[in-house]
Short mmCIF file of N, CA and C and ligand atoms in Angstrom, two decimals:
data_model
loop_
_atom_site.label_atom_id
_atom_site.label_comp_id
_atom_site.label_asym_id
_atom_site.label_seq_id
_atom_site.Cartn_x
_atom_site.Cartn_y
_atom_site.Cartn_z
N MET M 275 310.70 -41.40 30.18
CA MET M 275 309.79 -41.27 29.56
C MET M 275 308.62 -41.76 30.20
N LYS M 276 307.61 -41.49 29.97
CA LYS M 276 306.24 -42.09 30.98
C LYS M 276 305.57 -42.51 29.92
N ILE M 277 305.00 -43.82 29.96
CA ILE M 277 304.17 -44.57 28.96
C ILE M 277 302.62 -44.49 30.35
N LYS M 278 301.62 -43.75 29.67
CA LYS M 278 300.21 -43.73 30.31
C LYS M 278 299.42 -44.70 30.29
N ARG M 279 299.07 -45.63 29.33
CA ARG M 279 298.39 -46.60 28.59
C ARG M 279 298.35 -47.17 27.50
N ILE M 280 297.68 -47.98 27.53
CA ILE M 280 297.62 -48.71 25.75
C ILE M 280 296.60 -47.56 25.01
N ASP M 281 296.60 -46.86 24.14
CA ASP M 281 295.90 -46.21 23.59
C ASP M 281 294.87 -47.23 22.68
N HIS M 282 295.34 -47.70 21.36
CA HIS M 282 294.92 -48.52 20.97
C HIS M 282 295.50 -49.75 20.32
N ILE M 283 295.09 -50.70 19.92
CA ILE M 283 295.47 -51.72 19.43
C ILE M 283 295.06 -51.76 17.95
N ALA M 284 296.03 -51.89 16.78
CA ALA M 284 295.45 -51.52 15.19
C ALA M 284 295.75 -52.84 14.54
N ILE M 285 294.59 -53.29 14.25
CA ILE M 285 294.56 -54.87 13.28
C ILE M 285 293.97 -54.48 12.11
N VAL M 286 294.94 -55.12 11.33
CA VAL M 286 294.53 -55.13 9.95
C VAL M 286 293.44 -56.22 9.37
N VAL M 287 292.46 -55.74 8.52
CA VAL M 287 291.34 -56.59 8.34
C VAL M 287 291.17 -56.46 6.61
N ASP M 288 290.57 -57.40 6.02
CA ASP M 288 290.74 -57.27 4.39
C ASP M 288 289.28 -57.02 4.46
N ASP M 289 288.35 -57.17 5.38
CA ASP M 289 286.75 -56.75 4.89
C ASP M 289 286.21 -56.27 6.20
N ILE M 290 285.82 -54.95 6.70
CA ILE M 290 285.32 -54.23 7.94
C ILE M 290 284.14 -55.14 8.69
N ASP M 291 283.41 -55.32 7.61
CA ASP M 291 281.86 -56.06 8.08
C ASP M 291 282.13 -57.29 8.59
N ASN M 292 282.94 -58.32 7.87
CA ASN M 292 283.35 -59.52 8.04
C ASN M 292 284.00 -59.67 9.24
N ALA M 293 285.15 -58.49 9.72
CA ALA M 293 285.85 -58.40 10.93
C ALA M 293 285.06 -58.43 11.90
N LEU M 294 283.88 -57.23 11.89
CA LEU M 294 283.10 -56.84 12.72
C LEU M 294 281.78 -57.78 13.27
N GLY M 295 282.29 -59.16 12.42
CA GLY M 295 280.95 -60.29 12.71
C GLY M 295 281.80 -60.85 14.08
N PHE M 296 283.23 -60.77 14.36
CA PHE M 296 283.86 -61.34 15.36
C PHE M 296 284.04 -60.11 16.56
N TRP M 297 284.65 -59.04 16.28
CA TRP M 297 284.88 -58.00 17.14
C TRP M 297 283.95 -57.35 17.75
N ARG M 298 282.73 -56.98 17.04
CA ARG M 298 281.55 -56.57 17.66
C ARG M 298 280.47 -57.60 18.14
N ASP M 299 280.14 -58.52 17.25
CA ASP M 299 279.20 -59.38 17.40
C ASP M 299 279.20 -60.62 18.22
N ALA M 300 280.88 -61.34 18.13
CA ALA M 300 280.84 -62.22 18.99
C ALA M 300 281.70 -62.10 19.94
N LEU M 301 282.33 -61.14 20.17
CA LEU M 301 282.85 -60.60 21.22
C LEU M 301 282.23 -59.70 22.02
N GLY M 302 281.44 -58.91 21.39
CA GLY M 302 280.33 -58.29 22.02
C GLY M 302 281.02 -56.73 22.19
N LEU M 303 281.96 -56.29 21.60
CA LEU M 303 282.66 -54.82 22.03
C LEU M 303 281.58 -53.83 21.04
N ASN M 304 281.48 -52.71 21.40
CA ASN M 304 280.65 -51.47 21.05
C ASN M 304 281.41 -50.99 19.87
N LEU M 305 280.87 -51.08 18.73
CA LEU M 305 281.56 -49.97 17.61
C LEU M 305 281.04 -48.85 17.78
N SER M 306 281.91 -47.75 18.01
CA SER M 306 281.69 -46.33 17.93
C SER M 306 281.25 -45.88 16.71
N HIS M 307 282.44 -45.89 15.91
CA HIS M 307 281.82 -45.45 14.53
C HIS M 307 283.04 -46.23 13.42
N VAL M 308 282.67 -45.69 12.20
CA VAL M 308 283.64 -46.48 11.51
C VAL M 308 283.92 -44.87 10.58
N GLU M 309 285.23 -44.71 10.32
CA GLU M 309 285.61 -43.71 9.59
C GLU M 309 286.41 -43.90 8.37
N ASP M 310 286.11 -43.03 7.28
CA ASP M 310 287.21 -43.04 6.27
C ASP M 310 288.34 -42.04 6.42
N VAL M 311 289.73 -42.56 6.51
CA VAL M 311 290.66 -41.88 7.02
C VAL M 311 291.62 -41.99 5.67
N PRO M 312 291.36 -40.42 4.85
CA PRO M 312 292.06 -40.57 3.42
C PRO M 312 293.58 -40.48 3.66
N ASP M 313 294.11 -39.71 4.67
CA ASP M 313 295.62 -39.24 4.86
C ASP M 313 296.13 -40.74 5.18
N GLN M 314 295.46 -41.95 5.52
CA GLN M 314 295.92 -43.24 5.69
C GLN M 314 295.74 -44.29 4.69
N ARG M 315 294.97 -43.77 3.76
CA ARG M 315 294.26 -44.51 2.77
C ARG M 315 293.68 -45.52 3.43
N SER M 316 292.72 -45.57 4.46
CA SER M 316 292.21 -46.63 5.07
C SER M 316 291.09 -46.41 5.51
N VAL M 317 290.09 -47.48 5.96
CA VAL M 317 288.69 -46.99 6.53
C VAL M 317 289.04 -47.94 7.97
N VAL M 318 288.67 -47.01 8.90
CA VAL M 318 288.83 -47.75 10.16
C VAL M 318 287.63 -47.74 11.22
N ALA M 319 287.72 -48.99 11.70
CA ALA M 319 286.43 -49.16 12.71
C ALA M 319 286.77 -48.89 14.14
N PHE M 320 286.30 -47.96 14.96
CA PHE M 320 287.01 -48.03 16.58
C PHE M 320 285.79 -48.59 17.26
N LEU M 321 286.31 -49.49 18.11
CA LEU M 321 285.84 -50.42 18.95
C LEU M 321 286.34 -49.92 20.44
N PRO M 322 285.84 -49.11 21.32
CA PRO M 322 286.41 -48.61 22.59
C PRO M 322 286.49 -49.74 23.67
N THR M 323 287.18 -49.87 24.26
CA THR M 323 287.39 -50.87 25.25
C THR M 323 287.96 -50.28 26.83
N GLY M 324 286.95 -49.52 27.33
CA GLY M 324 287.60 -48.83 28.39
C GLY M 324 288.55 -47.72 28.19
N ALA M 325 289.85 -47.54 28.57
CA ALA M 325 290.56 -46.50 28.46
C ALA M 325 291.49 -46.81 26.71
N SER M 326 291.25 -47.90 26.22
CA SER M 326 291.76 -48.10 25.51
C SER M 326 290.53 -48.43 23.94
N GLU M 327 291.37 -48.66 22.73
CA GLU M 327 290.42 -49.08 21.98
C GLU M 327 291.11 -50.00 20.98
N VAL M 328 290.09 -50.73 20.23
CA VAL M 328 290.55 -52.08 18.99
C VAL M 328 290.15 -51.15 17.81
N GLU M 329 291.11 -50.67 16.98
CA GLU M 329 290.90 -50.44 15.41
C GLU M 329 291.24 -51.51 14.49
N LEU M 330 289.66 -51.60 13.57
CA LEU M 330 290.26 -52.31 12.41
C LEU M 330 290.30 -51.78 11.25
N VAL M 331 291.83 -51.92 10.62
CA VAL M 331 291.90 -51.01 9.74
C VAL M 331 292.01 -51.63 8.13
N LYS M 332 291.24 -51.22 7.53
CA LYS M 332 291.18 -51.80 6.19
C LYS M 332 291.78 -50.59 4.94
N PRO M 333 292.95 -51.20 4.46
CA PRO M 333 293.69 -50.49 3.28
C PRO M 333 292.47 -50.17 2.20
N THR M 334 292.68 -48.98 1.68
CA THR M 334 291.77 -48.31 0.47
C THR M 334 292.80 -48.28 -0.55
N SER M 335 293.80 -48.63 -0.53
CA SER M 335 295.42 -48.36 -1.62
C SER M 335 296.13 -49.44 -1.36
N ARG M 336 296.61 -49.64 -2.39
CA ARG M 336 297.63 -50.87 -2.74
C ARG M 336 298.96 -50.62 -1.92
N ASP M 337 299.09 -48.92 -2.08
CA ASP M 337 300.61 -48.60 -1.93
C ASP M 337 300.82 -48.04 -0.57
N THR M 338 300.22 -48.64 0.40
CA THR M 338 300.30 -48.10 2.23
C THR M 338 300.80 -49.13 2.76
N GLY M 339 301.94 -48.90 3.76
CA GLY M 339 302.35 -49.89 4.64
C GLY M 339 301.18 -51.25 5.25
N VAL M 340 300.19 -50.59 5.68
CA VAL M 340 299.03 -51.57 6.03
C VAL M 340 298.69 -52.45 4.68
N ALA M 341 298.88 -51.78 3.37
CA ALA M 341 297.95 -52.88 2.39
C ALA M 341 299.10 -53.68 2.23
N ARG M 342 300.71 -53.24 2.40
CA ARG M 342 301.50 -54.43 2.43
C ARG M 342 301.67 -55.26 3.22
N PHE M 343 301.54 -54.85 4.46
CA PHE M 343 301.57 -56.07 5.60
C PHE M 343 300.45 -56.58 5.20
N LEU M 344 299.03 -56.39 4.71
CA LEU M 344 297.78 -57.71 4.47
C LEU M 344 298.10 -58.33 3.55
N GLU M 345 298.93 -57.82 2.51
CA GLU M 345 299.15 -58.72 1.38
C GLU M 345 300.42 -59.54 1.66
N LYS M 346 301.09 -59.32 2.72
CA LYS M 346 302.50 -60.21 2.94
C LYS M 346 302.30 -61.29 3.89
N ARG M 347 301.36 -60.62 4.89
CA ARG M 347 301.13 -61.39 6.09
C ARG M 347 299.68 -61.89 6.37
N GLY M 348 298.83 -61.20 5.73
CA GLY M 348 297.57 -61.83 6.01
C GLY M 348 297.16 -60.87 7.26
N PRO M 349 295.94 -60.70 7.32
CA PRO M 349 295.12 -60.01 8.47
C PRO M 349 295.59 -60.40 10.05
N GLY M 350 295.53 -59.27 10.64
CA GLY M 350 296.52 -59.64 12.06
C GLY M 350 296.84 -58.40 12.96
N ILE M 351 297.48 -58.36 13.84
CA ILE M 351 297.73 -57.23 14.73
C ILE M 351 298.59 -56.38 13.98
N HIS M 352 298.40 -55.10 13.77
CA HIS M 352 299.43 -54.46 12.85
C HIS M 352 300.46 -53.58 13.79
N HIS M 353 300.08 -52.99 14.92
CA HIS M 353 300.62 -52.00 15.60
C HIS M 353 299.67 -51.99 16.81
N ILE M 354 300.90 -51.61 18.02
CA ILE M 354 300.25 -51.58 19.40
C ILE M 354 300.68 -49.78 19.62
N CYS M 355 299.74 -48.97 20.22
CA CYS M 355 300.08 -47.76 20.55
C CYS M 355 299.95 -47.13 21.96
N PHE M 356 301.08 -46.71 22.49
CA PHE M 356 300.99 -46.31 23.73
C PHE M 356 300.71 -44.65 24.09
N GLU M 357 300.15 -44.28 24.88
CA GLU M 357 300.12 -42.75 25.06
C GLU M 357 301.27 -42.38 25.45
N VAL M 358 301.94 -41.68 25.49
CA VAL M 358 303.13 -40.87 26.19
C VAL M 358 302.55 -39.73 27.03
N GLU M 359 303.35 -39.22 27.94
CA GLU M 359 303.45 -38.11 28.53
C GLU M 359 303.92 -36.87 27.71
N ASP M 360 305.21 -37.39 27.28
CA ASP M 360 305.65 -36.35 26.15
C ASP M 360 306.43 -37.04 25.21
N ILE M 361 305.90 -36.84 24.20
CA ILE M 361 306.66 -37.83 22.69
C ILE M 361 307.90 -37.37 22.74
N GLU M 362 308.26 -35.92 22.30
CA GLU M 362 309.65 -35.68 22.03
C GLU M 362 310.70 -35.96 23.28
N ASP M 363 310.32 -36.26 24.53
CA ASP M 363 311.31 -36.83 25.43
C ASP M 363 311.14 -38.18 25.33
N ALA M 364 310.30 -38.77 25.01
CA ALA M 364 310.55 -40.48 24.90
C ALA M 364 311.16 -40.73 23.87
N LEU M 365 310.89 -39.85 22.46
CA LEU M 365 312.23 -40.25 21.34
C LEU M 365 313.36 -40.02 21.78
N ALA M 366 313.91 -38.89 22.45
CA ALA M 366 315.17 -38.78 22.72
C ALA M 366 315.80 -39.75 23.53
N SER M 367 314.66 -40.31 24.75
CA SER M 367 315.10 -41.16 25.46
C SER M 367 315.51 -42.71 24.68
N LEU M 368 314.58 -43.02 23.40
CA LEU M 368 314.86 -44.15 22.85
C LEU M 368 316.04 -44.32 21.84
N LYS M 369 316.09 -43.24 21.41
CA LYS M 369 317.28 -43.02 20.50
C LYS M 369 318.34 -42.87 21.29
N ALA M 370 318.78 -42.55 22.34
CA ALA M 370 319.63 -42.42 23.52
C ALA M 370 320.25 -43.92 23.92
N ASP M 371 319.05 -44.98 23.88
CA ASP M 371 319.05 -45.85 24.45
C ASP M 371 319.62 -46.93 22.61
N GLY M 372 319.82 -46.34 21.35
CA GLY M 372 320.00 -46.91 20.35
C GLY M 372 318.93 -47.73 20.14
N ILE M 373 317.71 -47.57 20.15
CA ILE M 373 316.36 -48.07 19.60
C ILE M 373 315.94 -47.40 18.11
N ARG M 374 315.75 -48.03 17.23
CA ARG M 374 315.60 -47.81 16.01
C ARG M 374 314.08 -47.16 15.96
N LEU M 375 314.41 -45.96 15.20
CA LEU M 375 312.87 -45.32 15.21
C LEU M 375 312.62 -45.21 13.86
N ILE M 376 311.40 -45.45 13.36
CA ILE M 376 310.86 -45.19 12.09
C ILE M 376 310.57 -43.23 11.87
N ASN M 377 310.07 -42.76 12.92
CA ASN M 377 309.74 -41.24 12.93
C ASN M 377 310.90 -40.77 14.20
N GLU M 378 312.07 -40.16 13.50
CA GLU M 378 312.78 -39.64 14.58
C GLU M 378 312.12 -38.11 15.08
N THR M 379 311.20 -37.67 14.56
CA THR M 379 310.25 -36.40 14.97
C THR M 379 308.87 -37.16 14.89
N PRO M 380 307.94 -36.57 15.72
CA PRO M 380 306.67 -36.72 15.82
C PRO M 380 306.01 -36.39 14.38
N GLN M 381 305.36 -37.14 13.93
CA GLN M 381 304.21 -36.75 12.74
C GLN M 381 302.82 -35.93 13.50
N ILE M 382 302.12 -35.57 12.61
CA ILE M 382 300.92 -35.07 12.92
C ILE M 382 299.89 -36.20 12.45
N GLY M 383 299.32 -36.98 13.24
CA GLY M 383 298.09 -38.21 12.82
C GLY M 383 296.75 -37.40 12.85
N THR M 384 295.87 -38.19 12.63
CA THR M 384 294.69 -38.19 12.59
C THR M 384 293.98 -37.28 13.43
N GLY M 385 293.35 -35.91 13.33
CA GLY M 385 292.90 -35.40 14.65
C GLY M 385 293.74 -34.39 15.17
N GLY M 386 295.01 -34.31 14.73
CA GLY M 386 296.05 -33.44 15.12
C GLY M 386 296.98 -33.95 16.14
N LYS M 387 296.85 -35.18 16.44
CA LYS M 387 297.70 -35.76 17.83
C LYS M 387 298.94 -36.15 17.16
N LYS M 388 300.22 -36.27 17.83
CA LYS M 388 301.17 -36.36 17.72
C LYS M 388 301.82 -37.67 17.85
N ILE M 389 302.26 -38.37 16.83
CA ILE M 389 302.88 -39.88 16.84
C ILE M 389 304.01 -40.01 16.06
N ALA M 390 304.53 -41.05 16.45
CA ALA M 390 305.84 -41.63 15.88
C ALA M 390 306.00 -42.99 16.33
N PHE M 391 306.61 -44.08 15.36
CA PHE M 391 306.65 -45.45 15.21
C PHE M 391 308.09 -45.65 15.51
N ILE M 392 308.30 -46.95 16.02
CA ILE M 392 309.21 -47.62 16.74
C ILE M 392 309.49 -48.73 15.89
N HIS M 393 310.71 -48.90 15.03
CA HIS M 393 310.60 -50.00 14.27
C HIS M 393 310.62 -51.28 14.90
N PRO M 394 310.12 -52.37 14.09
CA PRO M 394 309.93 -53.83 14.87
C PRO M 394 311.13 -54.25 14.97
N GLU M 395 312.34 -53.70 14.45
CA GLU M 395 313.45 -54.68 14.54
C GLU M 395 313.88 -54.37 15.99
N SER M 396 313.80 -53.37 16.57
CA SER M 396 314.27 -53.07 17.87
C SER M 396 312.89 -53.23 19.24
N THR M 397 311.99 -53.87 18.64
CA THR M 397 311.18 -54.16 19.54
C THR M 397 310.49 -55.47 19.80
N HIS M 398 311.43 -56.54 19.29
CA HIS M 398 311.12 -57.67 19.20
C HIS M 398 309.67 -58.02 18.26
N GLY M 399 310.09 -57.55 17.11
CA GLY M 399 308.79 -57.93 16.15
C GLY M 399 307.78 -57.12 16.21
N VAL M 400 307.12 -56.33 17.02
CA VAL M 400 306.14 -55.65 16.96
C VAL M 400 306.33 -53.97 16.76
N LEU M 401 305.50 -53.53 15.59
CA LEU M 401 305.65 -52.19 15.36
C LEU M 401 304.71 -51.31 16.74
N VAL M 402 305.33 -50.56 17.11
CA VAL M 402 305.13 -49.56 18.28
C VAL M 402 304.93 -48.27 17.70
N GLU M 403 303.68 -47.78 18.22
CA GLU M 403 303.09 -46.50 18.24
C GLU M 403 303.41 -45.68 19.33
N LEU M 404 303.94 -44.41 19.54
CA LEU M 404 303.75 -43.74 20.45
C LEU M 404 302.67 -42.63 20.06
N TYR M 405 302.09 -41.72 21.45
CA TYR M 405 301.29 -40.63 20.66
C TYR M 405 300.88 -40.11 22.13
N GLU M 406 301.36 -38.83 21.70
CA GLU M 406 300.87 -37.69 22.77
C GLU M 406 299.69 -36.95 22.43
N LEU M 407 299.00 -36.76 23.46
CA LEU M 407 297.73 -35.75 23.44
C LEU M 407 298.01 -34.61 22.94
N THR M 408 297.70 -34.12 22.10
CA THR M 408 297.83 -32.37 22.06
C THR M 408 296.72 -31.61 22.41
N GLY M 409 296.45 -30.46 22.61
CA GLY M 409 295.60 -29.51 22.78
C GLY M 409 294.82 -29.56 21.77
N GLN M 410 294.99 -29.55 20.44
CA GLN M 410 294.09 -29.78 19.49
C GLN M 410 292.81 -30.75 19.41
N GLU M 411 293.68 -31.99 20.06
CA GLU M 411 292.73 -33.12 19.54
C GLU M 411 291.21 -33.24 20.22
N PRO M 412 291.53 -32.68 21.70
CA PRO M 412 290.07 -32.82 22.23
C PRO M 412 288.71 -32.12 21.50
N GLU M 413 289.18 -30.81 20.77
CA GLU M 413 288.10 -30.28 20.10
C GLU M 413 287.89 -31.07 19.03
N VAL M 414 288.74 -31.92 18.20
CA VAL M 414 288.37 -32.73 17.42
C VAL M 414 287.26 -33.94 17.76
N ARG M 415 287.57 -34.34 19.03
CA ARG M 415 286.66 -35.39 19.58
C ARG M 415 285.54 -34.99 20.30
N LEU M 416 285.37 -33.42 20.26
CA LEU M 416 284.27 -32.99 20.79
C LEU M 416 283.26 -32.76 19.67
N ALA M 417 283.75 -32.45 18.54
CA ALA M 417 283.07 -32.21 17.47
C ALA M 417 282.41 -33.79 16.98
N ARG M 418 283.17 -34.65 16.99
CA ARG M 418 282.87 -35.89 16.55
C ARG M 418 281.75 -36.14 17.64
N ALA M 419 281.73 -35.61 18.85
CA ALA M 419 280.67 -36.19 19.90
C ALA M 419 279.46 -35.24 19.63
N ARG M 420 279.59 -34.16 19.16
CA ARG M 420 278.46 -33.54 18.95
C ARG M 420 277.73 -34.09 17.63
N ARG M 421 278.53 -34.16 16.56
CA ARG M 421 277.67 -35.07 15.61
C ARG M 421 276.90 -36.23 15.99
N LEU M 422 277.46 -36.82 16.64
CA LEU M 422 276.82 -37.98 17.35
C LEU M 422 275.57 -37.77 18.02
N ALA M 423 275.88 -36.98 18.68
CA ALA M 423 274.67 -36.37 19.76
C ALA M 423 273.54 -35.79 18.95
N ASP M 424 274.17 -35.18 17.70
CA ASP M 424 272.68 -34.56 16.92
C ASP M 424 271.95 -35.73 16.36
N ARG M 425 273.00 -36.66 15.95
CA ARG M 425 272.45 -37.87 15.42
C ARG M 425 271.13 -38.61 16.32
N VAL M 426 271.84 -38.76 17.67
CA VAL M 426 270.99 -39.10 18.33
C VAL M 426 269.61 -38.58 18.56
N LEU M 427 269.93 -37.34 18.96
CA LEU M 427 268.88 -36.64 19.40
C LEU M 427 267.72 -36.52 18.26
N ALA M 428 268.12 -36.48 16.72
CA ALA M 428 267.43 -36.82 15.52
C ALA M 428 266.47 -37.91 15.63
N GLY M 429 267.35 -38.86 16.05
CA GLY M 429 266.52 -40.69 16.22
C GLY M 429 265.67 -40.29 17.45
N GLY M 430 266.03 -39.91 18.70
CA GLY M 430 265.01 -39.49 19.51
C GLY M 430 264.05 -38.73 19.29
N GLN M 431 264.11 -37.62 18.51
CA GLN M 431 262.95 -36.83 18.03
C GLN M 431 261.99 -37.89 16.92
N ALA M 432 262.51 -38.99 16.27
CA ALA M 432 261.61 -39.31 15.29
C ALA M 432 261.04 -40.40 16.01
N MET M 433 261.58 -40.66 17.31
CA MET M 433 260.95 -41.84 18.13
C MET M 433 259.88 -41.45 18.83
N ALA M 434 260.12 -40.39 19.63
CA ALA M 434 259.26 -39.44 20.17
C ALA M 434 257.60 -39.29 19.27
N ASN M 435 258.01 -38.85 17.84
CA ASN M 435 256.97 -38.26 16.77
C ASN M 435 255.82 -39.74 16.86
N SER M 436 256.76 -40.81 16.45
CA SER M 436 256.13 -42.06 16.49
C SER M 436 255.41 -42.69 17.43
N ALA M 437 256.11 -42.39 18.68
CA ALA M 437 255.28 -42.64 20.01
C ALA M 437 254.05 -41.88 20.04
N LEU M 438 253.99 -40.52 19.85
CA LEU M 438 252.96 -39.85 19.65
C LEU M 438 251.76 -40.32 18.61
N GLU M 439 252.09 -40.50 17.67
CA GLU M 439 251.37 -41.27 16.41
C GLU M 439 250.59 -42.38 16.84
N PHE M 440 251.71 -43.20 17.39
CA PHE M 440 250.80 -44.62 18.35
C PHE M 440 249.65 -44.15 19.45
N LEU M 441 250.20 -43.01 20.36
CA LEU M 441 249.19 -42.64 21.46
C LEU M 441 247.84 -42.29 20.64
N ARG M 442 248.09 -41.23 19.93
CA ARG M 442 246.88 -40.84 19.30
C ARG M 442 246.07 -41.72 18.55
N GLY M 443 246.74 -42.93 18.11
CA GLY M 443 246.16 -43.88 17.38
C GLY M 443 245.11 -44.67 18.10
N LEU M 444 245.85 -44.76 19.33
CA LEU M 444 244.97 -45.64 20.77
C LEU M 444 243.91 -44.72 21.09
N GLY M 445 243.98 -43.64 21.22
CA GLY M 445 242.86 -42.62 21.37
C GLY M 445 242.12 -42.96 20.53
N GLY M 446 242.09 -42.85 19.43
CA GLY M 446 241.25 -43.06 18.49
C GLY M 446 240.31 -44.39 18.66
N ASN M 447 241.03 -45.55 18.92
CA ASN M 447 240.41 -46.72 19.33
C ASN M 447 239.47 -46.84 20.14
N SER M 448 240.00 -46.13 21.15
CA SER M 448 239.04 -46.44 22.32
C SER M 448 237.89 -45.51 22.51
N ARG M 449 237.84 -44.59 21.72
CA ARG M 449 236.47 -43.60 21.24
C ARG M 449 235.36 -44.82 20.79
ZN1 ZN G 739 297.45 -46.13 15.44
#
């Protein structure tokens, strides 16, 4: 199996805004966006760090693994996610090595990506997620980037308008 990089580190928090006080404001990471992820019953803040991301995950329901983790252990690192080249191949290889898997076959995660979890019992206490980039996902990312670009452009237009207003005002004063 081939690990390509760490995709993200997920940190469970009980309050996103409060957590951003450290992760964004004090540490200086950029917040790309905060997203409601209904199929995971959580809200996630994404903070890119080069080729990887820090994800702050706040459960929105009490009956998820993340919610139980928070209740039992408090805020902290929930899992580490590696991007692999071929997730089926990775799972087969781990299984052959006697590694305990939570998902023996890949699940379809947010944005259509293929994911699977390895049981902490086999990883020295760390929940490990594997992820394979699928053909579908770049389109989801592209759609998200377009929405963001639209927002930036709309903001830019508003700024250009107010700059024009300002210049018009200056013109008026000089007369
Ligand atoms: Zn994850």
